[in-house]
Short mmCIF file of C-alpha atoms in Angstrom, two decimals:
data_model
loop_
_atom_site.label_atom_id
_atom_site.label_comp_id
_atom_site.label_asym_id
_atom_site.label_seq_id
_atom_site.Cartn_x
_atom_site.Cartn_y
_atom_site.Cartn_z
CA MET Y 1 113.47 77.62 82.74
CA ASN Y 2 113.33 76.82 79.01
CA GLU Y 3 110.89 79.69 78.42
CA LEU Y 4 113.40 82.14 79.87
CA GLN Y 5 116.02 81.11 77.32
CA ARG Y 6 113.49 81.56 74.55
CA LEU Y 7 112.60 85.02 75.85
CA VAL Y 8 116.27 85.99 75.96
CA ASN Y 9 116.57 84.75 72.35
CA GLY Y 10 113.80 87.18 71.39
CA GLU Y 11 111.07 84.59 70.84
CA LYS Y 12 107.43 85.35 71.63
CA LEU Y 13 105.68 82.99 74.02
CA THR Y 14 102.12 81.77 73.83
CA GLN Y 15 99.73 82.83 76.58
CA GLU Y 16 100.03 79.38 78.15
CA GLU Y 17 103.83 79.47 78.07
CA MET Y 18 103.90 82.97 79.53
CA THR Y 19 101.55 81.83 82.30
CA THR Y 20 104.21 79.29 83.32
CA VAL Y 21 106.82 82.06 83.39
CA ALA Y 22 104.52 84.34 85.41
CA TYR Y 23 103.99 81.67 88.07
CA SER Y 24 107.75 81.16 88.28
CA LEU Y 25 108.24 84.85 89.13
CA PHE Y 26 106.55 84.14 92.47
CA ASP Y 27 108.47 80.92 93.14
CA GLU Y 28 110.99 81.21 95.99
CA SER Y 29 113.51 79.23 93.96
CA THR Y 30 113.54 81.87 91.20
CA THR Y 31 116.51 84.20 91.61
CA GLU Y 32 116.46 87.97 91.29
CA SER Y 33 118.72 87.62 88.24
CA GLU Y 34 116.14 85.39 86.54
CA ILE Y 35 113.33 87.84 87.33
CA ALA Y 36 115.45 90.68 85.93
CA ALA Y 37 116.17 88.62 82.79
CA VAL Y 38 112.45 88.04 82.16
CA LEU Y 39 111.57 91.71 82.60
CA THR Y 40 114.50 92.88 80.47
CA ALA Y 41 113.86 90.39 77.66
CA LEU Y 42 110.21 91.45 77.43
CA LYS Y 43 111.23 95.12 77.51
CA VAL Y 44 113.84 94.78 74.75
CA ARG Y 45 111.69 92.74 72.37
CA GLY Y 46 108.34 94.34 73.24
CA GLU Y 47 105.51 92.60 75.09
CA SER Y 48 102.82 90.80 73.09
CA VAL Y 49 99.10 90.84 73.87
CA GLU Y 50 99.28 87.18 74.93
CA GLU Y 51 102.22 87.77 77.25
CA ILE Y 52 100.64 90.79 78.94
CA THR Y 53 97.37 88.92 79.40
CA ALA Y 54 99.14 85.92 80.95
CA ILE Y 55 100.99 87.98 83.55
CA VAL Y 56 97.85 89.97 84.41
CA ASP Y 57 95.82 86.78 84.91
CA VAL Y 58 98.41 85.36 87.32
CA LEU Y 59 98.73 88.64 89.26
CA ARG Y 60 94.96 88.86 89.67
CA GLU Y 61 94.81 85.25 90.82
CA LYS Y 62 97.41 85.97 93.51
CA ALA Y 63 95.85 89.27 94.61
CA MET Y 64 93.58 89.88 97.60
CA PRO Y 65 90.46 87.85 96.76
CA ILE Y 66 87.18 89.61 96.05
CA GLN Y 67 84.65 86.82 96.56
CA LYS Y 68 81.34 88.54 95.88
CA GLN Y 69 80.21 88.80 92.27
CA LEU Y 70 79.79 92.54 91.81
CA SER Y 71 78.04 93.59 88.61
CA ASN Y 72 78.69 96.57 86.32
CA VAL Y 73 81.89 97.67 88.06
CA MET Y 74 84.46 99.96 86.43
CA ASP Y 75 87.99 101.27 87.04
CA ASN Y 76 89.55 104.38 85.49
CA CYS Y 77 93.14 103.94 86.71
CA GLY Y 78 95.92 104.97 84.32
CA THR Y 79 99.44 103.60 83.88
CA GLY Y 80 101.24 106.74 85.01
CA GLY Y 81 104.68 107.21 83.51
CA ASP Y 82 103.93 110.24 81.34
CA GLY Y 83 106.06 112.67 83.38
CA ALA Y 84 103.41 115.39 83.05
CA HIS Y 85 103.05 115.97 86.83
CA THR Y 86 99.33 116.66 86.52
CA PHE Y 87 96.85 116.77 89.39
CA ASN Y 88 95.05 113.53 90.26
CA ILE Y 89 92.74 113.47 87.26
CA SER Y 90 91.50 109.89 87.36
CA THR Y 91 90.99 109.97 91.15
CA THR Y 92 88.95 113.18 90.96
CA SER Y 93 86.99 111.83 88.00
CA ALA Y 94 86.28 108.56 89.86
CA PHE Y 95 84.13 110.39 92.41
CA VAL Y 96 82.23 112.11 89.60
CA LEU Y 97 81.62 108.76 87.93
CA ALA Y 98 80.43 107.27 91.22
CA GLY Y 99 78.17 110.27 91.77
CA ALA Y 100 76.68 109.68 88.32
CA GLY Y 101 75.83 106.08 89.18
CA VAL Y 102 78.86 104.10 87.98
CA LYS Y 103 80.15 101.51 90.48
CA MET Y 104 83.85 102.27 90.85
CA ALA Y 105 86.61 99.96 92.06
CA LYS Y 106 89.36 102.61 92.02
CA HIS Y 107 92.73 100.88 91.87
CA GLY Y 108 95.81 102.98 92.52
CA ASN Y 109 99.23 103.50 94.04
CA ARG Y 110 101.56 106.13 95.36
CA SER Y 111 103.34 108.50 93.00
CA VAL Y 112 104.78 107.10 89.77
CA SER Y 113 105.11 109.95 87.26
CA SER Y 114 103.58 112.80 89.23
CA ARG Y 115 104.52 114.21 92.61
CA THR Y 116 101.38 112.72 94.10
CA GLY Y 117 99.71 109.40 93.33
CA SER Y 118 96.09 108.48 94.01
CA ALA Y 119 97.01 106.82 97.31
CA ASP Y 120 98.93 109.90 98.45
CA VAL Y 121 96.07 112.31 97.82
CA LEU Y 122 93.39 110.03 99.28
CA GLU Y 123 95.50 109.40 102.38
CA GLU Y 124 95.85 113.17 102.77
CA LEU Y 125 92.06 113.48 102.60
CA GLY Y 126 91.62 110.81 105.29
CA VAL Y 127 90.74 107.76 103.19
CA ALA Y 128 92.08 104.41 104.45
CA LEU Y 129 94.48 102.47 102.22
CA ASP Y 130 93.98 99.02 103.73
CA PHE Y 131 90.35 98.11 103.12
CA SER Y 132 89.67 94.38 103.41
CA SER Y 133 87.88 92.38 100.72
CA ASP Y 134 84.62 92.59 102.68
CA GLU Y 135 85.00 96.35 103.07
CA VAL Y 136 85.71 96.83 99.37
CA GLU Y 137 82.60 94.85 98.49
CA HIS Y 138 80.50 96.75 101.05
CA LEU Y 139 81.71 100.19 99.89
CA ILE Y 140 81.12 99.47 96.22
CA GLU Y 141 77.61 98.21 96.95
CA THR Y 142 76.60 101.00 99.37
CA ASN Y 143 78.66 104.02 98.30
CA GLY Y 144 79.39 103.17 94.68
CA ILE Y 145 83.15 103.58 95.14
CA ALA Y 146 86.01 101.94 97.03
CA PHE Y 147 89.75 102.41 96.82
CA LEU Y 148 92.12 99.47 96.32
CA PHE Y 149 95.71 100.35 97.22
CA ALA Y 150 97.93 98.30 94.89
CA PRO Y 151 100.62 97.24 97.43
CA HIS Y 152 97.88 96.16 99.87
CA VAL Y 153 96.00 94.01 97.36
CA HIS Y 154 99.16 92.72 95.64
CA HIS Y 155 101.33 91.98 98.67
CA GLN Y 156 103.14 89.09 96.94
CA LEU Y 157 104.81 91.48 94.50
CA LYS Y 158 107.54 92.65 96.90
CA PRO Y 159 110.37 90.51 95.40
CA ILE Y 160 109.49 91.71 91.90
CA MET Y 161 109.28 95.35 93.03
CA LYS Y 162 112.80 95.03 94.47
CA VAL Y 163 114.10 93.90 91.07
CA ARG Y 164 112.19 96.66 89.26
CA GLN Y 165 113.78 99.28 91.49
CA ALA Y 166 117.24 97.83 90.87
CA LEU Y 167 116.71 97.81 87.09
CA ASN Y 168 115.50 101.45 87.17
CA VAL Y 169 113.99 101.24 83.67
CA PRO Y 170 110.33 100.93 82.63
CA THR Y 171 109.19 97.30 82.40
CA ILE Y 172 105.95 95.45 81.67
CA PHE Y 173 104.88 96.32 85.22
CA ASN Y 174 104.74 100.01 84.28
CA LEU Y 175 101.95 99.12 81.85
CA ILE Y 176 99.91 96.45 83.59
CA GLY Y 177 99.11 98.05 86.95
CA PRO Y 178 95.62 99.21 85.90
CA LEU Y 179 94.87 95.77 84.45
CA THR Y 180 95.49 93.90 87.72
CA ASN Y 181 92.48 95.15 89.71
CA PRO Y 182 91.27 92.09 91.69
CA VAL Y 183 87.64 93.11 91.19
CA ALA Y 184 86.07 91.48 88.12
CA LEU Y 185 85.49 94.59 86.01
CA ASP Y 186 82.85 94.83 83.31
CA THR Y 187 84.14 98.09 81.85
CA GLN Y 188 87.30 100.16 82.03
CA PHE Y 189 88.61 103.59 81.08
CA LEU Y 190 92.35 103.09 80.79
CA GLY Y 191 94.97 105.77 80.22
CA VAL Y 192 98.38 104.74 78.81
CA TYR Y 193 101.52 106.86 78.56
CA ARG Y 194 102.62 105.22 75.28
CA ARG Y 195 100.57 105.97 72.20
CA ASP Y 196 102.04 102.97 70.39
CA MET Y 197 100.41 100.70 73.02
CA LEU Y 198 96.83 101.94 72.54
CA MET Y 199 95.61 99.15 70.28
CA LYS Y 200 97.62 96.48 72.12
CA MET Y 201 96.19 97.45 75.53
CA ALA Y 202 92.67 97.49 74.10
CA ALA Y 203 93.30 93.97 72.75
CA VAL Y 204 94.41 92.87 76.23
CA LEU Y 205 91.21 94.27 77.74
CA GLN Y 206 89.29 92.27 75.14
CA ARG Y 207 91.11 89.07 76.19
CA LEU Y 208 90.44 89.87 79.85
CA GLY Y 209 86.72 89.84 79.11
CA ARG Y 210 85.80 93.49 79.37
CA LYS Y 211 82.37 94.08 77.85
CA ARG Y 212 83.25 97.63 76.83
CA SER Y 213 86.28 99.88 77.37
CA VAL Y 214 88.02 103.02 76.22
CA VAL Y 215 91.82 103.38 76.12
CA VAL Y 216 93.34 106.86 75.81
CA ASN Y 217 96.64 108.55 75.19
CA GLY Y 218 96.07 112.24 75.64
CA ALA Y 219 97.30 115.39 73.95
CA GLY Y 220 100.95 115.76 74.95
CA TYR Y 221 101.27 111.96 75.33
CA THR Y 222 99.64 111.88 78.76
CA ASP Y 223 97.93 108.89 80.37
CA GLU Y 224 94.75 110.95 80.75
CA ALA Y 225 92.60 112.88 78.30
CA THR Y 226 93.64 116.55 78.32
CA LEU Y 227 92.33 119.80 76.88
CA ALA Y 228 95.58 120.68 75.09
CA GLY Y 229 94.59 119.32 71.69
CA GLU Y 230 93.89 116.03 69.96
CA ASN Y 231 93.50 112.95 72.15
CA HIS Y 232 93.85 109.43 70.73
CA PHE Y 233 91.48 106.63 71.76
CA VAL Y 234 90.52 103.03 71.08
CA LEU Y 235 86.98 101.92 71.91
CA LEU Y 236 86.36 98.24 72.65
CA GLU Y 237 82.74 97.55 71.80
CA GLU Y 238 81.12 94.17 71.07
CA GLY Y 239 84.52 92.64 70.35
CA GLU Y 240 85.58 95.36 67.90
CA LEU Y 241 88.53 97.73 68.44
CA ILE Y 242 87.62 101.17 67.08
CA PRO Y 243 90.24 103.97 67.02
CA PHE Y 244 89.11 107.61 67.16
CA THR Y 245 90.38 111.06 68.11
CA LEU Y 246 88.76 113.85 70.07
CA SER Y 247 89.59 117.45 70.94
CA PRO Y 248 88.05 119.59 73.70
CA GLU Y 249 86.00 121.69 71.29
CA ASP Y 250 84.33 118.50 70.04
CA VAL Y 251 82.60 118.13 73.40
CA GLY Y 252 82.00 121.80 74.21
CA LEU Y 253 85.03 122.38 76.43
CA ASN Y 254 87.73 125.05 76.36
CA THR Y 255 91.33 124.49 75.33
CA TYR Y 256 93.98 124.64 78.08
CA ASP Y 257 97.63 123.70 77.77
CA ASN Y 258 98.92 120.93 80.01
CA ASP Y 259 100.87 123.38 82.17
CA SER Y 260 97.52 124.61 83.49
CA ILE Y 261 96.73 121.22 85.08
CA VAL Y 262 100.03 120.61 86.85
CA GLY Y 263 99.63 119.43 90.43
CA GLY Y 264 101.80 119.58 93.53
CA ASP Y 265 102.32 117.63 96.72
CA ALA Y 266 99.60 115.61 98.43
CA LYS Y 267 98.17 118.63 100.27
CA GLU Y 268 98.05 120.78 97.13
CA ASN Y 269 96.44 118.03 95.09
CA ALA Y 270 93.91 117.32 97.84
CA ASN Y 271 92.88 120.97 97.71
CA ILE Y 272 92.61 120.84 93.91
CA LEU Y 273 90.42 117.73 94.13
CA LEU Y 274 88.17 119.39 96.71
CA ASP Y 275 87.94 122.60 94.66
CA VAL Y 276 86.85 120.61 91.59
CA LEU Y 277 84.25 118.58 93.51
CA ASN Y 278 82.98 121.84 95.01
CA GLY Y 279 82.45 123.16 91.48
CA GLU Y 280 85.26 125.69 91.13
CA ARG Y 281 85.62 126.48 87.42
CA GLY Y 282 88.84 126.38 85.45
CA ALA Y 283 91.26 123.97 83.78
CA TYR Y 284 91.14 121.40 86.60
CA TYR Y 285 87.34 121.38 86.56
CA GLU Y 286 87.02 121.07 82.76
CA THR Y 287 89.71 118.37 82.58
CA THR Y 288 87.75 116.40 85.17
CA LEU Y 289 84.55 116.88 83.16
CA PHE Y 290 86.29 115.59 80.05
CA ASN Y 291 87.65 112.46 81.71
CA ALA Y 292 84.45 111.73 83.64
CA GLY Y 293 82.47 112.20 80.43
CA ILE Y 294 84.68 109.67 78.66
CA GLY Y 295 84.29 107.32 81.61
CA LEU Y 296 80.50 107.54 81.41
CA PHE Y 297 80.70 106.77 77.69
CA ALA Y 298 83.02 103.81 78.38
CA ALA Y 299 80.52 102.53 80.97
CA ASN Y 300 77.81 102.72 78.29
CA MET Y 301 75.78 105.17 80.37
CA THR Y 302 75.71 107.77 77.59
CA ASN Y 303 75.48 107.70 73.83
CA SER Y 304 78.26 110.25 73.41
CA ILE Y 305 81.16 111.78 75.30
CA ARG Y 306 79.59 115.24 74.94
CA GLU Y 307 76.51 113.94 76.74
CA GLY Y 308 78.81 112.41 79.38
CA VAL Y 309 80.45 115.80 79.95
CA GLU Y 310 77.05 117.39 80.62
CA ILE Y 311 76.11 114.63 83.09
CA ALA Y 312 79.49 115.02 84.81
CA LYS Y 313 78.90 118.77 85.19
CA GLU Y 314 75.49 118.23 86.75
CA THR Y 315 76.89 115.52 89.04
CA ILE Y 316 79.55 117.88 90.43
CA ASP Y 317 77.27 120.90 90.71
CA SER Y 318 74.58 118.90 92.50
CA GLY Y 319 77.08 117.80 95.17
CA ARG Y 320 76.65 114.09 94.42
CA ALA Y 321 80.33 113.60 93.51
CA LYS Y 322 81.54 115.28 96.70
CA ALA Y 323 79.10 113.17 98.75
CA LYS Y 324 80.83 109.99 97.53
CA LEU Y 325 84.18 111.27 98.81
CA ASP Y 326 82.65 112.42 102.11
CA THR Y 327 81.14 108.98 102.71
CA LEU Y 328 84.48 107.27 102.00
CA ILE Y 329 86.27 109.59 104.43
CA THR Y 330 83.62 109.12 107.14
CA TYR Y 331 83.74 105.34 106.75
CA SER Y 332 87.55 105.43 107.08
CA GLN Y 333 87.40 107.63 110.19
CA ASN Y 334 84.75 105.48 111.90
CA ARG Y 335 86.78 102.39 111.13
CA LYS Y 336 89.88 103.98 112.67
CA ARG Y 337 87.97 104.90 115.84
CA LYS Y 338 86.81 101.28 116.21
CA GLU Y 339 90.41 100.07 115.87
CA ILE Y 340 91.57 102.49 118.58
CA SER Y 341 88.76 101.57 120.97
#
């Protein structure tokens, strides 16, 4: 693999060259040592926009196929990796966004940096983790939200995951998870745990064809927007990458430190999610409003994030956000009964 030698030498590859490397990662003849060398070389030198885009394109091509052309679909999955152990902010916010009329293809996994990942909390609530392509399409069209469990939709990644676990250091795969949603997304609200990657990740979204997106690194270097201070963003709009910052007071919210939004195990986080969707006030509720408001702005459904926060509040208090979760749970339960019978 000539490209591998060039990577090891610290050279950057073009998108086309990196595509060749990405395909080779799934080739049975490629050894675990070669996979480890690719991941390590990219980690040491730093991944370019072209290299990230190439790997994402190949992963999406090899993922569970979503055949139907769904329009105006969004994801708000973050990278994880911030070590903040917060409650499931993006998952809770996803139901608010769906309740406000955004079609959500919520991509997620089990725990990465927190005690409980999106899959863990949704499983605790009774949501299935193995929806088929047809079911994903049906749920997005009828309920406005479906959950795509990363290991289920990316089943060919097992050999690479084995190498990642053996390396035990962050690699390019710690960044690209939210980019590999098999649904063709129009918009995205992406949280990243590294502030130095904000502009680069926004540039990748641009190459992936997103019409509009917002990338955030929150106060305290979280992969979500928080109420602890100044949050850093990049807006992708009409091909332009526009950096900006925002604090909670800018959108009419209170300040809370990040310790106030720490989560727990799957049961605890499920209860937090339910409390928020039932309108219980406090740090969890306002953090959800903030992130849902940003998501509505990213989806171009509001002219400002402050306006998005107000719509998010009304969506929770009206019960529309909770109804989206209830429908997803009921669908999962009915499906399980059919399997048993």
